[in-house]
Tab-separated table of C-alpha atoms (C1' of nucleotides) in Angstrom:
chain	number	residue	atom	x	y	z
A	1	UNK	CA	0.295	0.315	-0.170
A	2	UNK	CA	3.405	2.203	0.987
A	3	UNK	CA	2.233	5.296	2.747
A	4	UNK	CA	-1.614	6.589	2.059
A	5	UNK	CA	-1.732	10.017	0.742
A	6	UNK	CA	-4.177	11.814	3.077
A	7	UNK	CA	-6.233	13.091	0.324
A	8	UNK	CA	-7.426	15.292	2.435
A	9	UNK	CA	-9.829	12.847	4.635
A	10	UNK	CA	-12.783	15.106	3.610
A	11	UNK	CA	-13.413	15.718	7.401
A	12	UNK	CA	-11.272	14.195	9.666
A	13	UNK	CA	-12.376	10.521	9.918
A	14	UNK	CA	-10.488	10.604	13.327
A	15	UNK	CA	-13.948	13.007	14.144
A	16	UNK	CA	-15.829	9.257	12.810
A	17	UNK	CA	-15.869	8.115	16.997
A	18	UNK	CA	-16.357	11.652	18.386
A	19	UNK	CA	-19.283	12.359	16.522
A	20	UNK	CA	-20.802	7.902	17.319
A	21	UNK	CA	-19.719	8.474	21.198
A	22	UNK	CA	-22.157	12.034	21.294
A	23	UNK	CA	-24.671	10.117	20.370
A	24	UNK	CA	-24.962	7.589	23.153
A	25	UNK	CA	-23.686	4.977	20.252
A	26	UNK	CA	-20.648	2.663	20.243
A	27	UNK	CA	-16.999	2.657	18.324
A	28	UNK	CA	-15.988	-1.176	18.901
A	29	UNK	CA	-13.460	-3.512	17.151
A	30	UNK	CA	-15.923	-3.956	14.158
A	31	UNK	CA	-16.630	-0.086	13.577
A	32	UNK	CA	-13.001	0.885	13.423
A	33	UNK	CA	-12.441	-1.187	10.305
A	34	UNK	CA	-15.120	-0.489	8.237
A	35	UNK	CA	-14.649	3.227	9.000
A	36	UNK	CA	-10.333	1.858	8.465
A	37	UNK	CA	-11.802	0.384	4.996
A	38	UNK	CA	-14.142	3.327	4.101
A	39	UNK	CA	-11.374	5.862	4.600
A	40	UNK	CA	-8.803	4.463	2.172
A	41	UNK	CA	-11.776	3.911	-0.495
A	42	UNK	CA	-12.646	6.337	-2.664
A	43	UNK	CA	-15.537	6.560	-5.681
A	44	UNK	CA	-18.113	4.607	-6.001
A	45	UNK	CA	-18.038	0.842	-3.807
A	46	UNK	CA	-20.928	-2.115	-3.942
A	47	UNK	CA	-21.836	-3.609	0.252
A	48	UNK	CA	-20.782	-6.936	-0.771
A	49	UNK	CA	-17.005	-4.946	-1.397
A	50	UNK	CA	-16.858	-3.611	1.878
A	51	UNK	CA	-17.654	-6.457	3.157
A	52	UNK	CA	-14.737	-8.269	1.386
A	53	UNK	CA	-12.197	-5.768	2.381
A	54	UNK	CA	-13.192	-5.888	5.396
A	55	UNK	CA	-12.946	-9.214	5.684
A	56	UNK	CA	-9.699	-9.149	4.173
A	57	UNK	CA	-8.622	-6.523	7.399
A	58	UNK	CA	-10.178	-9.091	10.021
A	59	UNK	CA	-11.395	-12.074	8.526
A	60	UNK	CA	-14.345	-12.871	11.407
A	61	UNK	CA	-16.045	-9.838	9.960
A	62	UNK	CA	-19.945	-10.513	9.320
A	63	UNK	CA	-22.285	-9.270	6.767
A	64	UNK	CA	-25.134	-8.155	8.939
A	65	UNK	CA	-22.675	-6.090	10.893
A	66	UNK	CA	-21.480	-3.932	8.166
A	67	UNK	CA	-24.253	-3.078	6.805
A	68	UNK	CA	-26.332	-1.896	9.819
A	69	UNK	CA	-22.479	-0.248	10.295
A	70	UNK	CA	-23.002	1.570	6.410
A	71	UNK	CA	-27.342	2.783	7.938
A	72	UNK	CA	-25.300	4.563	11.110
A	73	UNK	CA	-22.658	5.765	9.458
A	74	UNK	CA	-25.340	7.200	6.811
A	75	UNK	CA	-27.254	9.101	9.128
A	76	UNK	CA	-23.701	10.597	10.725
A	77	UNK	CA	-23.538	11.973	6.941
A	78	UNK	CA	-20.517	10.258	6.835
A	79	UNK	CA	-21.001	7.726	3.856
A	80	UNK	CA	-24.447	8.019	0.828
A	81	UNK	CA	-25.742	5.512	-1.163
A	82	UNK	CA	-28.046	4.838	-3.825
A	83	UNK	CA	-28.827	2.219	-6.488
A	84	UNK	CA	-27.076	1.146	-9.653
A	85	UNK	CA	-28.042	-0.122	-12.504
A	86	UNK	CA	-29.313	-3.878	-11.263
A	87	UNK	CA	-30.193	-2.013	-8.312
A	88	UNK	CA	-26.776	-3.701	-6.417
A	89	UNK	CA	-27.240	-1.117	-2.946
A	90	UNK	CA	-23.596	0.907	-4.370
A	91	UNK	CA	-22.552	3.141	-1.381
A	92	UNK	CA	-19.968	6.647	-1.804
A	93	UNK	CA	-17.975	7.647	0.093
A	94	UNK	CA	-18.019	11.240	1.631
A	95	UNK	CA	-18.669	13.618	-1.197
A	96	UNK	CA	-17.551	16.907	-1.273
A	97	UNK	CA	-20.354	17.680	-3.097
A	98	UNK	CA	-23.977	15.743	-3.408
A	99	UNK	CA	-23.705	14.534	-6.529
A	100	UNK	CA	-26.218	11.492	-9.121
A	101	UNK	CA	-24.856	9.001	-11.107
A	102	UNK	CA	-24.888	8.524	-15.304
A	103	UNK	CA	-24.379	5.115	-15.558
A	104	UNK	CA	-24.489	3.568	-19.252
A	105	UNK	CA	-26.506	0.997	-19.895
A	106	UNK	CA	-23.556	-1.185	-22.314
A	107	UNK	CA	-20.989	0.393	-20.836
A	108	UNK	CA	-21.391	0.226	-17.458
A	109	UNK	CA	-19.262	3.171	-16.563
A	110	UNK	CA	-20.636	5.755	-14.751
A	111	UNK	CA	-19.992	9.589	-14.536
A	112	UNK	CA	-20.913	11.994	-11.707
A	113	UNK	CA	-23.879	14.943	-12.306
A	114	UNK	CA	-22.645	17.685	-10.266
A	115	UNK	CA	-25.772	19.804	-9.159
A	116	UNK	CA	-24.998	22.549	-11.804
A	117	UNK	CA	-26.315	19.863	-15.040
A	118	UNK	CA	-28.955	18.343	-12.139
A	119	UNK	CA	-29.904	22.232	-11.418
A	120	UNK	CA	-32.600	22.048	-14.063
A	121	UNK	CA	-34.444	18.842	-13.693
A	122	UNK	CA	-33.947	19.715	-9.855
A	123	UNK	CA	-35.237	22.960	-10.010
A	124	UNK	CA	-38.544	21.971	-12.564
A	125	UNK	CA	-39.762	19.136	-10.328
A	126	UNK	CA	-39.252	20.967	-6.946
A	127	UNK	CA	-41.391	23.924	-8.547
A	128	UNK	CA	-43.879	21.671	-10.146
A	129	UNK	CA	-44.720	19.677	-7.468
A	130	UNK	CA	-43.330	21.009	-4.338
A	131	UNK	CA	-40.932	18.093	-4.575
A	132	UNK	CA	-37.391	18.346	-3.072
A	133	UNK	CA	-34.954	15.312	-5.236
A	134	UNK	CA	-32.300	13.292	-3.083
A	135	UNK	CA	-29.888	13.669	-5.686
A	136	UNK	CA	-27.351	11.988	-4.480
A	137	UNK	CA	-29.529	9.022	-4.152
A	138	UNK	CA	-30.353	9.263	-7.923
A	139	UNK	CA	-29.060	6.981	-10.339
A	140	UNK	CA	-29.529	7.944	-14.094
A	141	UNK	CA	-29.650	5.087	-17.300
A	142	UNK	CA	-28.949	4.851	-20.433
A	143	UNK	CA	-26.650	5.598	-23.037
A	144	UNK	CA	-23.189	6.739	-23.995
A	145	UNK	CA	-22.091	8.749	-26.680
A	146	UNK	CA	-19.383	7.061	-27.203
A	147	UNK	CA	-22.028	3.339	-27.841
A	148	UNK	CA	-24.846	5.049	-29.522
A	149	UNK	CA	-22.217	6.135	-31.929
A	150	UNK	CA	-20.564	2.095	-31.632
A	151	UNK	CA	-23.709	0.876	-31.857
A	152	UNK	CA	-27.256	3.477	-32.803
A	153	UNK	CA	-29.895	0.838	-31.720
A	154	UNK	CA	-28.013	-2.556	-30.206
B	1	UNK	CA	-63.334	-6.822	-9.372
B	2	UNK	CA	-66.079	-6.975	-11.237
B	3	UNK	CA	-65.555	-6.454	-14.924
B	4	UNK	CA	-63.205	-5.796	-15.999
B	5	UNK	CA	-64.353	-1.734	-17.883
B	6	UNK	CA	-60.966	-2.448	-20.741
B	7	UNK	CA	-58.984	0.040	-20.179
B	8	UNK	CA	-57.437	0.234	-23.661
B	9	UNK	CA	-54.672	-2.938	-23.625
B	10	UNK	CA	-52.392	-1.013	-24.913
B	11	UNK	CA	-51.747	-3.335	-28.014
B	12	UNK	CA	-53.639	-5.928	-27.363
B	13	UNK	CA	-52.383	-8.715	-25.440
B	14	UNK	CA	-53.663	-11.221	-27.807
B	15	UNK	CA	-51.105	-10.029	-29.568
B	16	UNK	CA	-48.439	-11.218	-26.878
B	17	UNK	CA	-48.185	-14.829	-28.690
B	18	UNK	CA	-47.908	-14.255	-32.101
B	19	UNK	CA	-44.613	-11.867	-31.880
B	20	UNK	CA	-42.869	-14.366	-29.412
B	21	UNK	CA	-43.479	-16.494	-32.375
B	22	UNK	CA	-42.204	-14.166	-35.102
B	23	UNK	CA	-38.858	-14.355	-32.994
B	24	UNK	CA	-38.860	-18.781	-33.071
B	25	UNK	CA	-39.605	-18.003	-28.801
B	26	UNK	CA	-42.142	-20.384	-28.057
B	27	UNK	CA	-45.827	-19.503	-26.720
B	28	UNK	CA	-46.162	-22.405	-22.994
B	29	UNK	CA	-48.678	-21.997	-20.313
B	30	UNK	CA	-46.652	-20.437	-17.708
B	31	UNK	CA	-45.850	-17.393	-20.224
B	32	UNK	CA	-50.283	-17.529	-20.879
B	33	UNK	CA	-50.053	-17.609	-17.570
B	34	UNK	CA	-47.518	-14.572	-16.574
B	35	UNK	CA	-49.052	-12.932	-19.844
B	36	UNK	CA	-52.846	-13.569	-18.080
B	37	UNK	CA	-51.815	-11.877	-15.304
B	38	UNK	CA	-49.299	-8.211	-16.521
B	39	UNK	CA	-53.245	-8.130	-18.777
B	40	UNK	CA	-54.729	-7.527	-15.794
B	41	UNK	CA	-52.296	-5.591	-13.343
B	42	UNK	CA	-51.951	-1.575	-14.528
B	43	UNK	CA	-49.178	0.678	-13.107
B	44	UNK	CA	-46.104	-0.929	-10.505
B	45	UNK	CA	-45.709	-4.143	-9.463
B	46	UNK	CA	-42.910	-5.302	-8.450
B	47	UNK	CA	-41.189	-8.913	-9.740
B	48	UNK	CA	-42.432	-11.108	-6.511
B	49	UNK	CA	-45.535	-9.397	-6.859
B	50	UNK	CA	-46.091	-10.562	-9.954
B	51	UNK	CA	-44.611	-14.057	-8.655
B	52	UNK	CA	-47.584	-14.128	-6.780
B	53	UNK	CA	-49.974	-13.075	-8.548
B	54	UNK	CA	-49.551	-16.301	-10.825
B	55	UNK	CA	-49.405	-18.957	-7.634
B	56	UNK	CA	-52.091	-16.787	-7.268
B	57	UNK	CA	-53.676	-18.813	-10.541
B	58	UNK	CA	-51.212	-21.379	-10.868
B	59	UNK	CA	-49.962	-23.118	-7.339
B	60	UNK	CA	-46.922	-24.573	-9.901
B	61	UNK	CA	-45.267	-21.277	-10.617
B	62	UNK	CA	-42.050	-20.731	-10.309
B	63	UNK	CA	-39.733	-17.843	-9.447
B	64	UNK	CA	-37.110	-18.556	-11.796
B	65	UNK	CA	-39.447	-18.636	-15.276
B	66	UNK	CA	-40.989	-15.576	-14.406
B	67	UNK	CA	-38.316	-13.492	-14.632
B	68	UNK	CA	-37.057	-15.190	-17.717
B	69	UNK	CA	-40.410	-14.746	-19.115
B	70	UNK	CA	-39.692	-11.210	-17.470
B	71	UNK	CA	-37.071	-10.454	-19.380
B	72	UNK	CA	-37.790	-11.735	-22.523
B	73	UNK	CA	-41.757	-9.316	-22.061
B	74	UNK	CA	-38.817	-6.790	-20.818
B	75	UNK	CA	-37.443	-7.613	-25.064
B	76	UNK	CA	-39.973	-7.401	-26.665
B	77	UNK	CA	-41.720	-3.633	-25.611
B	78	UNK	CA	-43.819	-5.249	-23.576
B	79	UNK	CA	-42.546	-4.489	-20.061
B	80	UNK	CA	-40.148	-1.637	-18.529
B	81	UNK	CA	-38.628	-2.092	-15.041
B	82	UNK	CA	-36.224	0.095	-13.016
B	83	UNK	CA	-34.968	-0.254	-9.350
B	84	UNK	CA	-37.121	0.797	-5.971
B	85	UNK	CA	-35.957	3.298	-3.374
B	86	UNK	CA	-35.269	-0.462	-1.358
B	87	UNK	CA	-32.977	-1.364	-4.804
B	88	UNK	CA	-35.992	-3.755	-4.931
B	89	UNK	CA	-37.026	-4.072	-9.009
B	90	UNK	CA	-40.338	-3.053	-9.684
B	91	UNK	CA	-41.810	-3.009	-13.581
B	92	UNK	CA	-44.451	-0.826	-15.405
B	93	UNK	CA	-46.884	-2.920	-17.474
B	94	UNK	CA	-46.497	-1.428	-21.107
B	95	UNK	CA	-46.680	2.062	-20.459
B	96	UNK	CA	-48.492	4.380	-23.177
B	97	UNK	CA	-45.517	6.838	-22.874
B	98	UNK	CA	-41.918	6.912	-21.259
B	99	UNK	CA	-42.264	7.829	-17.968
B	100	UNK	CA	-39.837	8.317	-14.254
B	101	UNK	CA	-41.095	8.250	-11.261
B	102	UNK	CA	-40.678	9.952	-7.820
B	103	UNK	CA	-40.515	8.903	-4.985
B	104	UNK	CA	-41.550	10.070	-1.364
B	105	UNK	CA	-38.542	8.344	0.838
B	106	UNK	CA	-40.956	9.211	3.943
B	107	UNK	CA	-45.086	8.828	3.129
B	108	UNK	CA	-43.438	6.643	0.139
B	109	UNK	CA	-45.986	8.109	-2.766
B	110	UNK	CA	-45.138	7.158	-6.541
B	111	UNK	CA	-45.026	9.725	-9.334
B	112	UNK	CA	-45.046	9.250	-12.190
B	113	UNK	CA	-42.612	12.579	-14.203
B	114	UNK	CA	-43.613	12.477	-17.802
B	115	UNK	CA	-41.659	12.972	-20.876
B	116	UNK	CA	-42.111	16.800	-20.899
B	117	UNK	CA	-41.654	17.415	-16.994
B	118	UNK	CA	-38.299	15.404	-17.335
B	119	UNK	CA	-37.341	17.693	-20.525
B	120	UNK	CA	-35.190	19.911	-19.112
B	121	UNK	CA	-32.746	17.320	-17.623
B	122	UNK	CA	-32.815	14.435	-20.206
B	123	UNK	CA	-31.764	17.655	-22.410
B	124	UNK	CA	-29.050	19.092	-20.247
B	125	UNK	CA	-27.660	15.852	-20.244
B	126	UNK	CA	-28.245	15.427	-23.636
B	127	UNK	CA	-26.309	18.943	-24.388
B	128	UNK	CA	-23.607	18.277	-22.276
B	129	UNK	CA	-22.153	14.955	-22.502
B	130	UNK	CA	-24.621	13.714	-25.576
B	131	UNK	CA	-26.114	10.578	-23.196
B	132	UNK	CA	-29.075	9.767	-23.667
B	133	UNK	CA	-31.003	9.098	-20.676
B	134	UNK	CA	-33.216	5.964	-20.799
B	135	UNK	CA	-36.881	7.419	-18.954
B	136	UNK	CA	-37.952	4.664	-18.050
B	137	UNK	CA	-35.732	3.194	-16.090
B	138	UNK	CA	-34.968	6.562	-14.235
B	139	UNK	CA	-36.605	6.623	-10.521
B	140	UNK	CA	-36.337	9.874	-8.571
B	141	UNK	CA	-36.079	10.012	-4.429
B	142	UNK	CA	-36.882	12.850	-2.005
B	143	UNK	CA	-39.575	14.398	-0.329
B	144	UNK	CA	-42.576	14.901	-1.317
B	145	UNK	CA	-44.203	18.934	-0.446
B	146	UNK	CA	-46.708	17.061	2.125
B	147	UNK	CA	-43.865	15.285	4.104
B	148	UNK	CA	-41.597	18.280	3.877
B	149	UNK	CA	-44.380	20.684	5.706
B	150	UNK	CA	-45.313	17.295	8.028
B	151	UNK	CA	-41.228	17.470	9.516
B	152	UNK	CA	-38.998	19.781	7.694
B	153	UNK	CA	-36.360	18.407	8.786
B	154	UNK	CA	-37.181	14.733	9.675
C	1	DG	C1'	-50.310	-36.748	-36.861
C	2	DC	C1'	-44.734	-37.941	-35.712
C	3	DC	C1'	-40.163	-35.962	-35.033
C	4	DC	C1'	-37.175	-33.713	-34.071
C	5	DG	C1'	-34.006	-29.281	-33.242
C	6	DT	C1'	-33.951	-26.384	-29.424
C	7	DA	C1'	-36.837	-22.881	-26.440
C	8	DT	C1'	-37.851	-23.320	-21.918
C	9	DT	C1'	-38.831	-25.577	-17.410
C	10	DG	C1'	-38.136	-26.551	-12.743
C	11	DC	C1'	-34.931	-27.891	-9.481
C	12	DA	C1'	-30.927	-26.901	-6.556
C	13	DA	C1'	-27.910	-24.122	-5.573
C	14	DC	C1'	-25.923	-19.469	-5.112
C	15	DG	C1'	-25.205	-13.490	-4.342
C	16	DA	C1'	-27.063	-9.777	-2.112
C	17	DG	C1'	-29.123	-7.785	1.697
C	18	DT	C1'	-32.150	-7.829	6.002
C	19	DT	C1'	-34.091	-9.193	10.507
C	20	DG	C1'	-34.872	-11.389	15.527
C	21	DC	C1'	-32.571	-12.606	19.385
C	22	DA	C1'	-29.918	-14.924	22.709
C	23	DA	C1'	-25.172	-12.920	24.410
C	24	DT	C1'	-21.507	-9.568	24.643
C	25	DA	C1'	-19.385	-5.497	25.148
C	26	DG	C1'	-18.933	0.083	25.251
C	27	DC	C1'	-18.153	3.298	28.545
C	28	DA	C1'	-20.774	6.096	31.701
C	29	DT	C1'	-21.114	6.232	36.047
C	30	DC	C1'	-19.132	5.819	41.003
D	1	DG	C1'	-10.712	-0.448	39.478
D	2	DA	C1'	-15.828	-2.753	39.399
D	3	DT	C1'	-21.128	-2.384	38.076
D	4	DG	C1'	-24.076	-1.855	35.182
D	5	DC	C1'	-27.845	0.170	31.448
D	6	DT	C1'	-28.006	-0.691	26.322
D	7	DA	C1'	-25.936	-0.343	21.891
D	8	DT	C1'	-23.758	-3.523	18.869
D	9	DT	C1'	-22.532	-8.269	17.654
D	10	DG	C1'	-23.187	-12.699	15.590
D	11	DC	C1'	-25.650	-16.221	14.289
D	12	DA	C1'	-29.036	-18.428	11.507
D	13	DA	C1'	-33.257	-17.927	9.031
D	14	DC	C1'	-35.422	-15.699	5.602
D	15	DT	C1'	-36.491	-12.362	1.110
D	16	DC	C1'	-35.522	-10.817	-3.907
D	17	DG	C1'	-33.332	-12.550	-7.419
D	18	DT	C1'	-29.809	-14.972	-11.138
D	19	DT	C1'	-27.869	-18.987	-12.750
D	20	DG	C1'	-25.683	-23.631	-14.292
D	21	DC	C1'	-27.852	-28.105	-15.696
D	22	DA	C1'	-30.600	-31.839	-17.612
D	23	DA	C1'	-35.479	-32.922	-18.642
D	24	DT	C1'	-38.830	-31.629	-20.238
D	25	DA	C1'	-42.236	-30.097	-24.797
D	26	DC	C1'	-42.886	-26.173	-28.082
D	27	DG	C1'	-44.016	-25.878	-33.155
D	28	DG	C1'	-42.045	-25.797	-37.848
D	29	DG	C1'	-41.905	-29.875	-40.977
D	30	DC	C1'	-42.521	-33.653	-43.389
DNA sequence: GCCCGTATTGCAACGAGTTGCAATAGCATC
DNA sequence: GATGCTATTGCAACTCGTTGCAATACGGGC
């Protein structure tokens, strides 16, 4: 792994323990493992992925514990999750800004959609329905430019 | 149930058999059951829902067969599926027009988003990235107006 | 009306994720 | 440092959905 380059942990993974305790929650070995894994993760991961990575650190890791802890961390705003095109859970770690995802059905590549890009949609729906869009849970499927050209109707 | 009011079966469920055979596919008892169930269904259903309804008609129904048949029917454009907020599969039958869904995290109600409402988003993404959005697979989460008022930050 | 290629089925095992419950272990307090 | 409340864990069983494989049966051709 080499020296971790301290890619500006968004708000300090060390605070997590404190924030948990402040809520009357507990800082356990299992949570330490998961938070450690998350701190070394960037971008998007599936739940199963995280379970596996935790197992690499601590082979006794149990799925239910990981998923339950992820719930707690989501409450704290430390991770967010959405569902991929296949419905599988997909977590992203401490997004700097809220963002959604754009996924090509064909090449399976994923891009992020920033607030500005989604603004028109968000605004339209807010105006028409008074509905507040949760951008971080938004996942849009379709066909990217490259794949469209490659197979216009495949 | 009363008399079914013939709510204009979108293009004729009777054609399904023909369209399957035209592709070299087969019209089996199991498919007849599922198509029958779909014909009597409107709006959105989960996969598990459909399995259950098929079982009501034919108790020997097997999940794998239902899901595989749904795949085939989706190829034919007869059903579409997206994933709910919990990632569960959600089918909708023969939509008159492509539409996405808007779901409130809190009250779990669902609304449809028509092409016009989504147009601004679709256009923005198409313009910026050349990405074609699959509206029928779009599922947006957030908080509806009523729930926002009821609990501003809950 | 029978034959045969192959699409389809049912089974069984699997993967992702969730949940109820009894046992364990944080951590605040004394 | 010991105590007690209760958050958390691990287990086992469950749900939804998918997949490989051998057996079945659809339906076009004779």
